Amino acid sequence: MPRRFPSTFAMPPRLSMSCLVMALATLPHAAPAQALREIGRTAAGNPVLVEQRTVRRALPLVDATVRVRFAQAVKAREGEWWASRTRLTLDCSARRVKIYENWYFADTAWRRVVTHKVVGIPAFGTVLGGSMTSVSYDALCAAPPPK
């Protein structure tokens, strides 16, 4: 004699769980982490990386998001900074930079935000030698690599 299930189940519980697991397995996974490319090192030896999908060129301007992993923690009032992420625009014709936002992180994986600063009225400033902006300028304002 076949086994009967309550009318609320369209199929046996074990079979429905199998279907659910199969459906979840076929769903797209979370988007992969942002593709980072090292573009150089600061005077202090900190690696500077660019988020490749954020680079937009409208010469002489280049927009990008740049990340830095600090070799040693930077002590700040809010806590220790181990990494940073900066959204900026470079003016390749005048060696100037405009910074829009800065994030500082308590880990080198860019997960635990210590400080997030948004510039109220962004304005172009000077690119300082040996800094993250200088490394970014040298790498991103050079002729783009052929595809």
PDB file of C-alpha atoms in Angstrom:
ATOM      1  CA  MET A   1       0.000   0.000   0.000  1.00  0.00           C
ATOM      2  CA  PRO A   2       1.498   3.415  -0.963  1.00  0.00           C
ATOM      3  CA  ARG A   3       2.307   5.788   1.780  1.00  0.00           C
ATOM      4  CA  ARG A   4       0.132   8.912   2.025  1.00  0.00           C
ATOM      5  CA  PHE A   5       1.337  12.412   2.931  1.00  0.00           C
ATOM      6  CA  PRO A   6      -0.697  15.324   4.230  1.00  0.00           C
ATOM      7  CA  SER A   7      -2.163  17.465   1.489  1.00  0.00           C
ATOM      8  CA  THR A   8       0.163  20.387   2.400  1.00  0.00           C
ATOM      9  CA  PHE A   9       3.133  18.477   0.940  1.00  0.00           C
ATOM     10  CA  ALA A  10       3.245  18.197  -2.817  1.00  0.00           C
ATOM     11  CA  MET A  11       6.019  15.602  -2.559  1.00  0.00           C
ATOM     12  CA  PRO A  12       7.678  13.576   0.197  1.00  0.00           C
ATOM     13  CA  PRO A  13       9.767  15.761   2.605  1.00  0.00           C
ATOM     14  CA  ARG A  14      13.034  14.044   1.699  1.00  0.00           C
ATOM     15  CA  LEU A  15      12.468  14.625  -1.997  1.00  0.00           C
ATOM     16  CA  SER A  16      11.498  18.283  -1.487  1.00  0.00           C
ATOM     17  CA  MET A  17      14.705  18.876   0.510  1.00  0.00           C
ATOM     18  CA  SER A  18      16.720  17.363  -2.355  1.00  0.00           C
ATOM     19  CA  CYS A  19      15.011  19.693  -4.805  1.00  0.00           C
ATOM     20  CA  LEU A  20      15.721  22.679  -2.584  1.00  0.00           C
ATOM     21  CA  VAL A  21      19.412  21.783  -2.304  1.00  0.00           C
ATOM     22  CA  MET A  22      19.658  21.343  -6.077  1.00  0.00           C
ATOM     23  CA  ALA A  23      17.941  24.680  -6.686  1.00  0.00           C
ATOM     24  CA  LEU A  24      20.276  26.486  -4.302  1.00  0.00           C
ATOM     25  CA  ALA A  25      23.307  24.848  -5.904  1.00  0.00           C
ATOM     26  CA  THR A  26      22.319  26.190  -9.327  1.00  0.00           C
ATOM     27  CA  LEU A  27      21.911  29.790  -8.159  1.00  0.00           C
ATOM     28  CA  PRO A  28      24.757  32.119  -9.127  1.00  0.00           C
ATOM     29  CA  HIS A  29      27.310  32.495  -6.395  1.00  0.00           C
ATOM     30  CA  ALA A  30      28.243  35.843  -4.851  1.00  0.00           C
ATOM     31  CA  ALA A  31      30.164  38.114  -7.173  1.00  0.00           C
ATOM     32  CA  PRO A  32      33.915  37.527  -7.045  1.00  0.00           C
ATOM     33  CA  ALA A  33      36.054  40.017  -5.190  1.00  0.00           C
ATOM     34  CA  GLN A  34      37.066  43.138  -7.037  1.00  0.00           C
ATOM     35  CA  ALA A  35      39.952  42.384  -9.420  1.00  0.00           C
ATOM     36  CA  LEU A  36      42.990  44.184  -8.048  1.00  0.00           C
ATOM     37  CA  ARG A  37      46.218  44.895  -9.909  1.00  0.00           C
ATOM     38  CA  GLU A  38      49.386  46.152  -8.227  1.00  0.00           C
ATOM     39  CA  ILE A  39      50.573  49.335  -9.917  1.00  0.00           C
ATOM     40  CA  GLY A  40      53.559  50.143  -7.734  1.00  0.00           C
ATOM     41  CA  ARG A  41      54.793  50.866  -4.226  1.00  0.00           C
ATOM     42  CA  THR A  42      54.949  54.020  -2.146  1.00  0.00           C
ATOM     43  CA  ALA A  43      58.212  55.429  -0.797  1.00  0.00           C
ATOM     44  CA  ALA A  44      57.500  53.489   2.421  1.00  0.00           C
ATOM     45  CA  GLY A  45      57.188  50.227   0.467  1.00  0.00           C
ATOM     46  CA  ASN A  46      53.412  49.907   0.747  1.00  0.00           C
ATOM     47  CA  PRO A  47      51.858  48.133  -2.259  1.00  0.00           C
ATOM     48  CA  VAL A  48      49.392  50.259  -4.235  1.00  0.00           C
ATOM     49  CA  LEU A  49      46.619  48.388  -6.050  1.00  0.00           C
ATOM     50  CA  VAL A  50      43.946  49.614  -8.429  1.00  0.00           C
ATOM     51  CA  GLU A  51      40.412  48.226  -8.735  1.00  0.00           C
ATOM     52  CA  GLN A  52      40.508  47.523 -12.460  1.00  0.00           C
ATOM     53  CA  ARG A  53      36.747  47.871 -13.053  1.00  0.00           C
ATOM     54  CA  THR A  54      36.737  51.404 -11.615  1.00  0.00           C
ATOM     55  CA  VAL A  55      39.228  52.916 -14.065  1.00  0.00           C
ATOM     56  CA  ARG A  56      37.478  55.369 -16.407  1.00  0.00           C
ATOM     57  CA  ARG A  57      39.446  57.426 -18.911  1.00  0.00           C
ATOM     58  CA  ALA A  58      38.181  60.692 -20.361  1.00  0.00           C
ATOM     59  CA  LEU A  59      41.573  62.178 -21.117  1.00  0.00           C
ATOM     60  CA  PRO A  60      43.101  64.178 -19.623  1.00  0.00           C
ATOM     61  CA  LEU A  61      41.084  62.900 -16.621  1.00  0.00           C
ATOM     62  CA  VAL A  62      41.267  59.373 -15.188  1.00  0.00           C
ATOM     63  CA  ASP A  63      38.874  58.179 -12.452  1.00  0.00           C
ATOM     64  CA  ALA A  64      39.850  55.179 -10.311  1.00  0.00           C
ATOM     65  CA  THR A  65      39.630  53.552  -6.902  1.00  0.00           C
ATOM     66  CA  VAL A  66      43.020  52.770  -5.391  1.00  0.00           C
ATOM     67  CA  ARG A  67      43.860  50.575  -2.400  1.00  0.00           C
ATOM     68  CA  VAL A  68      46.960  50.480  -0.209  1.00  0.00           C
ATOM     69  CA  ARG A  69      48.119  47.847   2.289  1.00  0.00           C
ATOM     70  CA  PHE A  70      50.301  49.405   4.950  1.00  0.00           C
ATOM     71  CA  ALA A  71      53.517  47.576   5.922  1.00  0.00           C
ATOM     72  CA  GLN A  72      53.117  48.919   9.472  1.00  0.00           C
ATOM     73  CA  ALA A  73      49.953  50.089  11.176  1.00  0.00           C
ATOM     74  CA  VAL A  74      49.270  53.804  11.183  1.00  0.00           C
ATOM     75  CA  LYS A  75      48.150  54.947  14.619  1.00  0.00           C
ATOM     76  CA  ALA A  76      45.136  57.255  14.499  1.00  0.00           C
ATOM     77  CA  ARG A  77      42.704  58.596  17.066  1.00  0.00           C
ATOM     78  CA  GLU A  78      40.030  56.127  15.884  1.00  0.00           C
ATOM     79  CA  GLY A  79      42.379  53.103  16.032  1.00  0.00           C
ATOM     80  CA  GLU A  80      45.064  51.484  13.922  1.00  0.00           C
ATOM     81  CA  TRP A  81      44.882  51.677  10.135  1.00  0.00           C
ATOM     82  CA  TRP A  82      46.230  48.687   8.208  1.00  0.00           C
ATOM     83  CA  ALA A  83      44.826  49.499   4.754  1.00  0.00           C
ATOM     84  CA  SER A  84      43.092  52.240   2.812  1.00  0.00           C
ATOM     85  CA  ARG A  85      40.781  52.648  -0.167  1.00  0.00           C
ATOM     86  CA  THR A  86      40.580  55.957  -2.030  1.00  0.00           C
ATOM     87  CA  ARG A  87      38.262  57.108  -4.819  1.00  0.00           C
ATOM     88  CA  LEU A  88      40.026  59.757  -6.912  1.00  0.00           C
ATOM     89  CA  THR A  89      40.360  61.589 -10.218  1.00  0.00           C
ATOM     90  CA  LEU A  90      43.748  62.299 -11.779  1.00  0.00           C
ATOM     91  CA  ASP A  91      44.349  65.232 -14.128  1.00  0.00           C
ATOM     92  CA  CYS A  92      47.048  63.807 -16.382  1.00  0.00           C
ATOM     93  CA  SER A  93      47.752  67.117 -18.127  1.00  0.00           C
ATOM     94  CA  ALA A  94      48.595  69.056 -14.942  1.00  0.00           C
ATOM     95  CA  ARG A  95      49.845  66.370 -12.450  1.00  0.00           C
ATOM     96  CA  ARG A  96      46.966  67.051 -10.071  1.00  0.00           C
ATOM     97  CA  VAL A  97      44.596  64.838  -8.090  1.00  0.00           C
ATOM     98  CA  LYS A  98      41.059  65.209  -6.735  1.00  0.00           C
ATOM     99  CA  ILE A  99      40.077  62.886  -3.868  1.00  0.00           C
ATOM    100  CA  TYR A 100      36.390  62.127  -3.275  1.00  0.00           C
ATOM    101  CA  GLU A 101      36.363  59.492  -0.522  1.00  0.00           C
ATOM    102  CA  ASN A 102      38.760  57.686   1.811  1.00  0.00           C
ATOM    103  CA  TRP A 103      38.203  54.502   3.782  1.00  0.00           C
ATOM    104  CA  TYR A 104      40.682  53.317   6.407  1.00  0.00           C
ATOM    105  CA  PHE A 105      40.565  49.718   7.607  1.00  0.00           C
ATOM    106  CA  ALA A 106      41.623  47.840  10.746  1.00  0.00           C
ATOM    107  CA  ASP A 107      42.724  44.832   8.660  1.00  0.00           C
ATOM    108  CA  THR A 108      44.574  44.192   5.403  1.00  0.00           C
ATOM    109  CA  ALA A 109      41.547  42.465   3.830  1.00  0.00           C
ATOM    110  CA  TRP A 110      39.564  45.744   3.593  1.00  0.00           C
ATOM    111  CA  ARG A 111      36.688  44.460   5.733  1.00  0.00           C
ATOM    112  CA  ARG A 112      36.698  46.289   9.090  1.00  0.00           C
ATOM    113  CA  VAL A 113      36.201  50.013   8.436  1.00  0.00           C
ATOM    114  CA  VAL A 114      37.757  52.289  11.070  1.00  0.00           C
ATOM    115  CA  THR A 115      37.110  55.603   9.314  1.00  0.00           C
ATOM    116  CA  HIS A 116      35.189  56.679   6.212  1.00  0.00           C
ATOM    117  CA  LYS A 117      35.625  60.262   5.020  1.00  0.00           C
ATOM    118  CA  VAL A 118      33.732  61.946   2.197  1.00  0.00           C
ATOM    119  CA  VAL A 119      35.158  65.202   0.872  1.00  0.00           C
ATOM    120  CA  GLY A 120      32.510  67.933   0.981  1.00  0.00           C
ATOM    121  CA  ILE A 121      33.702  69.961  -1.997  1.00  0.00           C
ATOM    122  CA  PRO A 122      36.387  68.034  -3.888  1.00  0.00           C
ATOM    123  CA  ALA A 123      39.098  70.165  -5.491  1.00  0.00           C
ATOM    124  CA  PHE A 124      42.272  69.373  -7.378  1.00  0.00           C
ATOM    125  CA  GLY A 125      45.474  69.341  -5.349  1.00  0.00           C
ATOM    126  CA  THR A 126      49.127  68.547  -5.962  1.00  0.00           C
ATOM    127  CA  VAL A 127      50.371  64.994  -6.448  1.00  0.00           C
ATOM    128  CA  LEU A 128      53.011  64.416  -3.754  1.00  0.00           C
ATOM    129  CA  GLY A 129      56.101  62.399  -4.688  1.00  0.00           C
ATOM    130  CA  GLY A 130      56.394  58.925  -3.181  1.00  0.00           C
ATOM    131  CA  SER A 131      52.735  58.868  -2.106  1.00  0.00           C
ATOM    132  CA  MET A 132      49.831  56.704  -3.216  1.00  0.00           C
ATOM    133  CA  THR A 133      48.667  59.530  -5.491  1.00  0.00           C
ATOM    134  CA  SER A 134      52.092  59.725  -7.143  1.00  0.00           C
ATOM    135  CA  VAL A 135      52.176  55.975  -7.791  1.00  0.00           C
ATOM    136  CA  SER A 136      48.619  56.161  -9.137  1.00  0.00           C
ATOM    137  CA  TYR A 137      49.462  59.107 -11.387  1.00  0.00           C
ATOM    138  CA  ASP A 138      52.568  57.417 -12.813  1.00  0.00           C
ATOM    139  CA  ALA A 139      50.714  54.162 -13.536  1.00  0.00           C
ATOM    140  CA  LEU A 140      47.332  55.419 -14.709  1.00  0.00           C
ATOM    141  CA  CYS A 141      48.369  58.483 -16.668  1.00  0.00           C
ATOM    142  CA  ALA A 142      50.913  56.558 -18.713  1.00  0.00           C
ATOM    143  CA  ALA A 143      49.667  55.307 -22.065  1.00  0.00           C
ATOM    144  CA  PRO A 144      47.101  52.540 -21.428  1.00  0.00           C
ATOM    145  CA  PRO A 145      48.383  49.036 -22.264  1.00  0.00           C
ATOM    146  CA  PRO A 146      47.165  47.615 -25.567  1.00  0.00           C
ATOM    147  CA  LYS A 147      44.278  45.139 -25.327  1.00  0.00           C
TER     148      LYS A 147
END
